[in-house]
CSV table of C-alpha atoms in Angstrom, one decimal:
chain,number,residue,atom,x,y,z
N,1,TYR,CA,-3.0,-7.8,-8.2
N,2,THR,CA,0.4,-6.5,-9.3
N,3,ILE,CA,3.8,-7.7,-7.9
N,4,GLU,CA,7.0,-5.9,-8.7
N,5,HIS,CA,10.7,-6.4,-7.8
N,6,CYS,CA,11.8,-2.8,-7.2
N,7,PHE,CA,15.3,-1.1,-6.8
N,8,PHE,CA,15.5,2.4,-5.5
N,9,THR,CA,18.5,4.7,-5.3
N,10,HIS,CA,16.3,7.7,-4.9
N,11,LEU,CA,12.8,7.9,-3.5
N,12,ASP,CA,11.1,10.9,-2.0
N,13,GLU,CA,7.3,10.3,-2.3
N,14,VAL,CA,4.8,12.9,-1.6
N,15,ARG,CA,1.8,12.1,0.6
N,16,HIS,CA,-0.6,10.0,-1.5
N,17,TYR,CA,-2.9,6.9,-1.3
N,18,HIS,CA,-4.0,4.0,-3.4
N,19,ASP,CA,-7.3,2.2,-4.0
N,20,SER,CA,-5.5,-1.0,-3.0
N,21,LEU,CA,-3.7,-2.9,-0.3
N,22,LYS,CA,0.1,-2.5,-0.6
N,23,ILE,CA,2.5,-4.9,0.9
N,24,ASN,CA,6.2,-4.1,0.7
N,25,TYR,CA,8.9,-6.7,1.7
N,26,ILE,CA,12.3,-5.1,2.2
N,27,LEU,CA,15.0,-7.3,0.7
N,28,LYS,CA,17.8,-4.7,1.2
N,29,GLY,CA,18.1,-1.2,2.5
N,30,LYS,CA,16.1,1.1,4.7
N,31,LEU,CA,13.1,3.5,4.3
N,32,LYS,CA,11.1,5.8,6.5
N,33,TYR,CA,7.4,5.3,6.0
N,34,THR,CA,4.8,7.7,7.3
N,35,VAL,CA,1.4,6.1,7.3
N,36,GLU,CA,-1.5,8.2,8.6
N,37,GLY,CA,1.0,10.5,10.4
N,38,GLU,CA,2.8,7.7,12.1
N,39,GLU,CA,6.5,7.3,11.2
N,40,THR,CA,8.1,3.9,11.0
N,41,ILE,CA,11.6,2.7,9.9
N,42,VAL,CA,11.5,-0.4,7.7
N,43,GLU,CA,14.6,-2.3,6.8
N,44,LYS,CA,15.8,-5.7,5.5
N,45,GLY,CA,13.4,-8.5,6.5
N,46,ASP,CA,10.4,-6.2,7.3
N,47,LEU,CA,7.0,-6.2,5.7
N,48,CYS,CA,5.2,-2.9,5.6
N,49,LEU,CA,1.4,-3.0,5.0
N,50,VAL,CA,-0.5,0.0,3.8
N,51,ASN,CA,-4.3,-0.2,3.6
N,52,ASN,CA,-6.3,1.0,0.7
N,53,ASN,CA,-7.3,4.7,0.9
N,54,VAL,CA,-4.7,5.5,3.6
N,55,PHE,CA,-2.4,8.5,3.1
N,56,HIS,CA,1.2,7.6,3.3
N,57,GLU,CA,4.7,8.6,2.0
N,58,ALA,CA,8.2,7.0,2.0
N,59,ILE,CA,11.6,8.5,2.2
N,60,LEU,CA,14.6,6.4,1.2
N,61,LEU,CA,17.3,6.2,3.9
N,62,GLU,CA,19.5,3.8,2.0
N,63,ASP,CA,19.5,2.2,-1.5
N,64,THR,CA,16.6,-0.2,-1.2
N,65,GLU,CA,15.5,-3.4,-3.0
N,66,MET,CA,11.9,-4.7,-2.3
N,67,LEU,CA,9.1,-6.8,-3.5
N,68,SER,CA,5.9,-4.7,-3.7
N,69,LEU,CA,2.5,-6.5,-3.9
N,70,ILE,CA,-0.5,-4.4,-4.7
N,71,ILE,CA,-4.0,-6.1,-4.3
N,72,ASN,CA,-6.9,-4.2,-5.8
N,73,HIS,CA,-9.5,-3.1,-3.4
N,74,ARG,CA,-12.4,-4.4,-5.5
N,75,PHE,CA,-10.9,-7.9,-5.4
N,76,LEU,CA,-10.5,-7.6,-1.6
N,77,SER,CA,-14.1,-6.3,-1.2
N,78,TRP,CA,-15.4,-9.2,-3.2
N,79,MET,CA,-13.3,-11.7,-1.2
N,80,LEU,CA,-14.3,-10.3,2.2
N,81,ASN,CA,-17.8,-9.2,1.3
N,82,HIS,CA,-17.2,-5.7,2.6
N,83,LYS,CA,-17.4,-2.5,0.6
N,84,HIS,CA,-15.5,0.1,2.7
N,85,PHE,CA,-12.9,-1.6,4.9
N,86,GLY,CA,-9.3,-2.0,5.8
N,87,PHE,CA,-7.2,-4.4,7.8
N,88,ALA,CA,-6.7,-3.3,11.4
N,89,ILE,CA,-2.9,-3.0,11.1
N,90,ARG,CA,-1.7,-2.5,14.6
N,91,LYS,CA,2.0,-2.6,13.9
N,92,ASN,CA,4.4,-1.8,11.1
N,93,PRO,CA,6.7,-3.3,10.2
N,94,TYR,CA,5.4,-6.9,10.3
N,95,ARG,CA,7.9,-9.8,10.6
N,96,THR,CA,5.4,-12.6,10.1
N,97,PRO,CA,7.4,-15.5,8.6
N,98,GLU,CA,4.3,-17.1,7.1
N,99,LEU,CA,3.3,-13.9,5.2
N,100,ILE,CA,6.9,-13.3,4.0
N,101,LEU,CA,7.1,-16.9,2.7
N,102,ILE,CA,3.7,-16.5,0.9
N,103,LEU,CA,4.8,-13.2,-0.7
N,104,LEU,CA,8.0,-14.8,-1.9
N,105,LYS,CA,6.0,-17.7,-3.4
N,106,VAL,CA,3.5,-15.3,-5.0
N,107,TYR,CA,6.5,-13.5,-6.7
N,108,SER,CA,8.0,-16.8,-7.9
N,109,TYR,CA,4.7,-18.3,-9.2
N,110,HIS,CA,3.8,-15.0,-10.9
N,111,LYS,CA,7.1,-15.0,-12.8
N,112,LYS,CA,6.4,-18.6,-13.9
N,113,ASP,CA,2.8,-17.8,-15.0
N,114,ARG,CA,1.4,-20.2,-12.4
N,115,MET,CA,-1.7,-18.1,-12.0
N,116,LEU,CA,-4.0,-20.6,-10.1
N,117,GLU,CA,-1.3,-21.2,-7.5
N,118,THR,CA,-0.7,-17.5,-7.3
N,119,TYR,CA,-4.4,-16.7,-6.6
N,120,LEU,CA,-4.6,-19.4,-4.1
N,121,LEU,CA,-1.7,-17.9,-2.2
N,122,LEU,CA,-3.2,-14.5,-2.4
N,123,LEU,CA,-6.4,-15.9,-0.8
N,124,LYS,CA,-4.3,-17.5,1.9
N,125,MET,CA,-2.6,-14.2,2.6
N,126,ILE,CA,-5.9,-12.4,2.8
N,127,LYS,CA,-7.2,-15.0,5.2
N,128,ILE,CA,-4.1,-14.6,7.4
N,129,LEU,CA,-4.4,-10.8,7.4
N,130,LYS,CA,-8.1,-11.0,8.3
N,131,GLU,CA,-7.4,-13.5,11.2
N,132,GLU,CA,-4.4,-11.6,12.5
N,133,ALA,CA,-5.4,-8.0,12.0
N,134,GLY,CA,-9.1,-8.1,11.7
N,135,ILE,CA,-11.2,-5.7,9.5
N,136,VAL,CA,-12.2,-2.2,10.2
N,137,SER,CA,-14.7,0.1,8.5
N,138,THR,CA,-13.2,3.0,6.4
N,139,ASP,CA,-16.5,4.9,5.6
N,140,SER,CA,-14.8,8.1,6.7
N,141,PHE,CA,-12.4,8.1,3.7
N,142,SER,CA,-14.2,10.8,1.7
N,143,SER,CA,-13.9,13.3,4.6
N,144,ASN,CA,-10.2,12.4,4.9
N,145,VAL,CA,-9.7,13.3,1.2
N,146,LEU,CA,-11.5,16.6,1.6
N,147,LEU,CA,-9.3,17.4,4.6
N,148,PHE,CA,-6.2,16.4,2.6
N,149,VAL,CA,-7.2,18.7,-0.3
N,150,GLN,CA,-7.9,21.6,2.1
N,151,GLN,CA,-4.5,21.1,3.8
N,152,TYR,CA,-2.8,20.9,0.4
N,153,ILE,CA,-4.4,24.2,-0.8
N,154,ASP,CA,-3.5,25.9,2.5
N,155,ARG,CA,0.2,24.8,2.1
N,156,HIS,CA,0.4,25.7,-1.7
N,157,TYR,CA,-1.9,28.6,-2.1
N,158,GLN,CA,0.9,30.9,-3.3
N,159,ASN,CA,1.7,28.5,-6.1
N,160,HIS,CA,-0.4,27.8,-9.2
N,161,ILE,CA,-3.0,25.2,-8.1
N,162,ASN,CA,-5.5,23.8,-10.6
N,163,LEU,CA,-8.0,21.0,-10.7
N,164,GLU,CA,-5.8,18.8,-12.8
N,165,ALA,CA,-3.1,18.8,-10.1
N,166,LEU,CA,-5.6,18.2,-7.4
N,167,SER,CA,-7.2,15.3,-9.3
N,168,GLU,CA,-3.7,13.7,-9.7
N,169,LEU,CA,-3.2,13.9,-6.0
N,170,THR,CA,-6.6,12.5,-5.0
N,171,HIS,CA,-7.3,10.2,-7.9
N,172,TYR,CA,-10.6,11.9,-8.4
N,173,ASN,CA,-12.0,13.2,-11.7
N,174,GLU,CA,-11.1,16.9,-12.1
N,175,SER,CA,-14.6,17.8,-13.2
């Protein structure tokens, strides 16, 4: 896992994905997230959850401060005994006080190098997400990536496109 305290005065992400679950807690400011084509405004007090291998982008609407927790997919797969999955996130933003409190504790314990307590809290967070949201299969991810590459090429065919640029967008090996 990784947890960061982030400050943004400019953010205009391009559509991308991660091989991890990303949980952002907005401490101050406002962003527009587009997750799998669905736009959502998140602001102070909101949690925004983005599944692994889900295309998303964010546009800053105000200067923003947030805590960003990234949990590696391999760790989640091992914990939940599923290879290709995501949480069935039905709503963004989340305003679950228990998840917010756990996230704040994870950040505090991480800063104090209290790793055992941090991992126990991460396990508790995963358990809550599994119970609240449930788990869905994401076996169709490869076809989504191919569709994304095709759409990218269609939009940028007049520009210089190379395998290196496509591999950076998709996190695939350029060979």
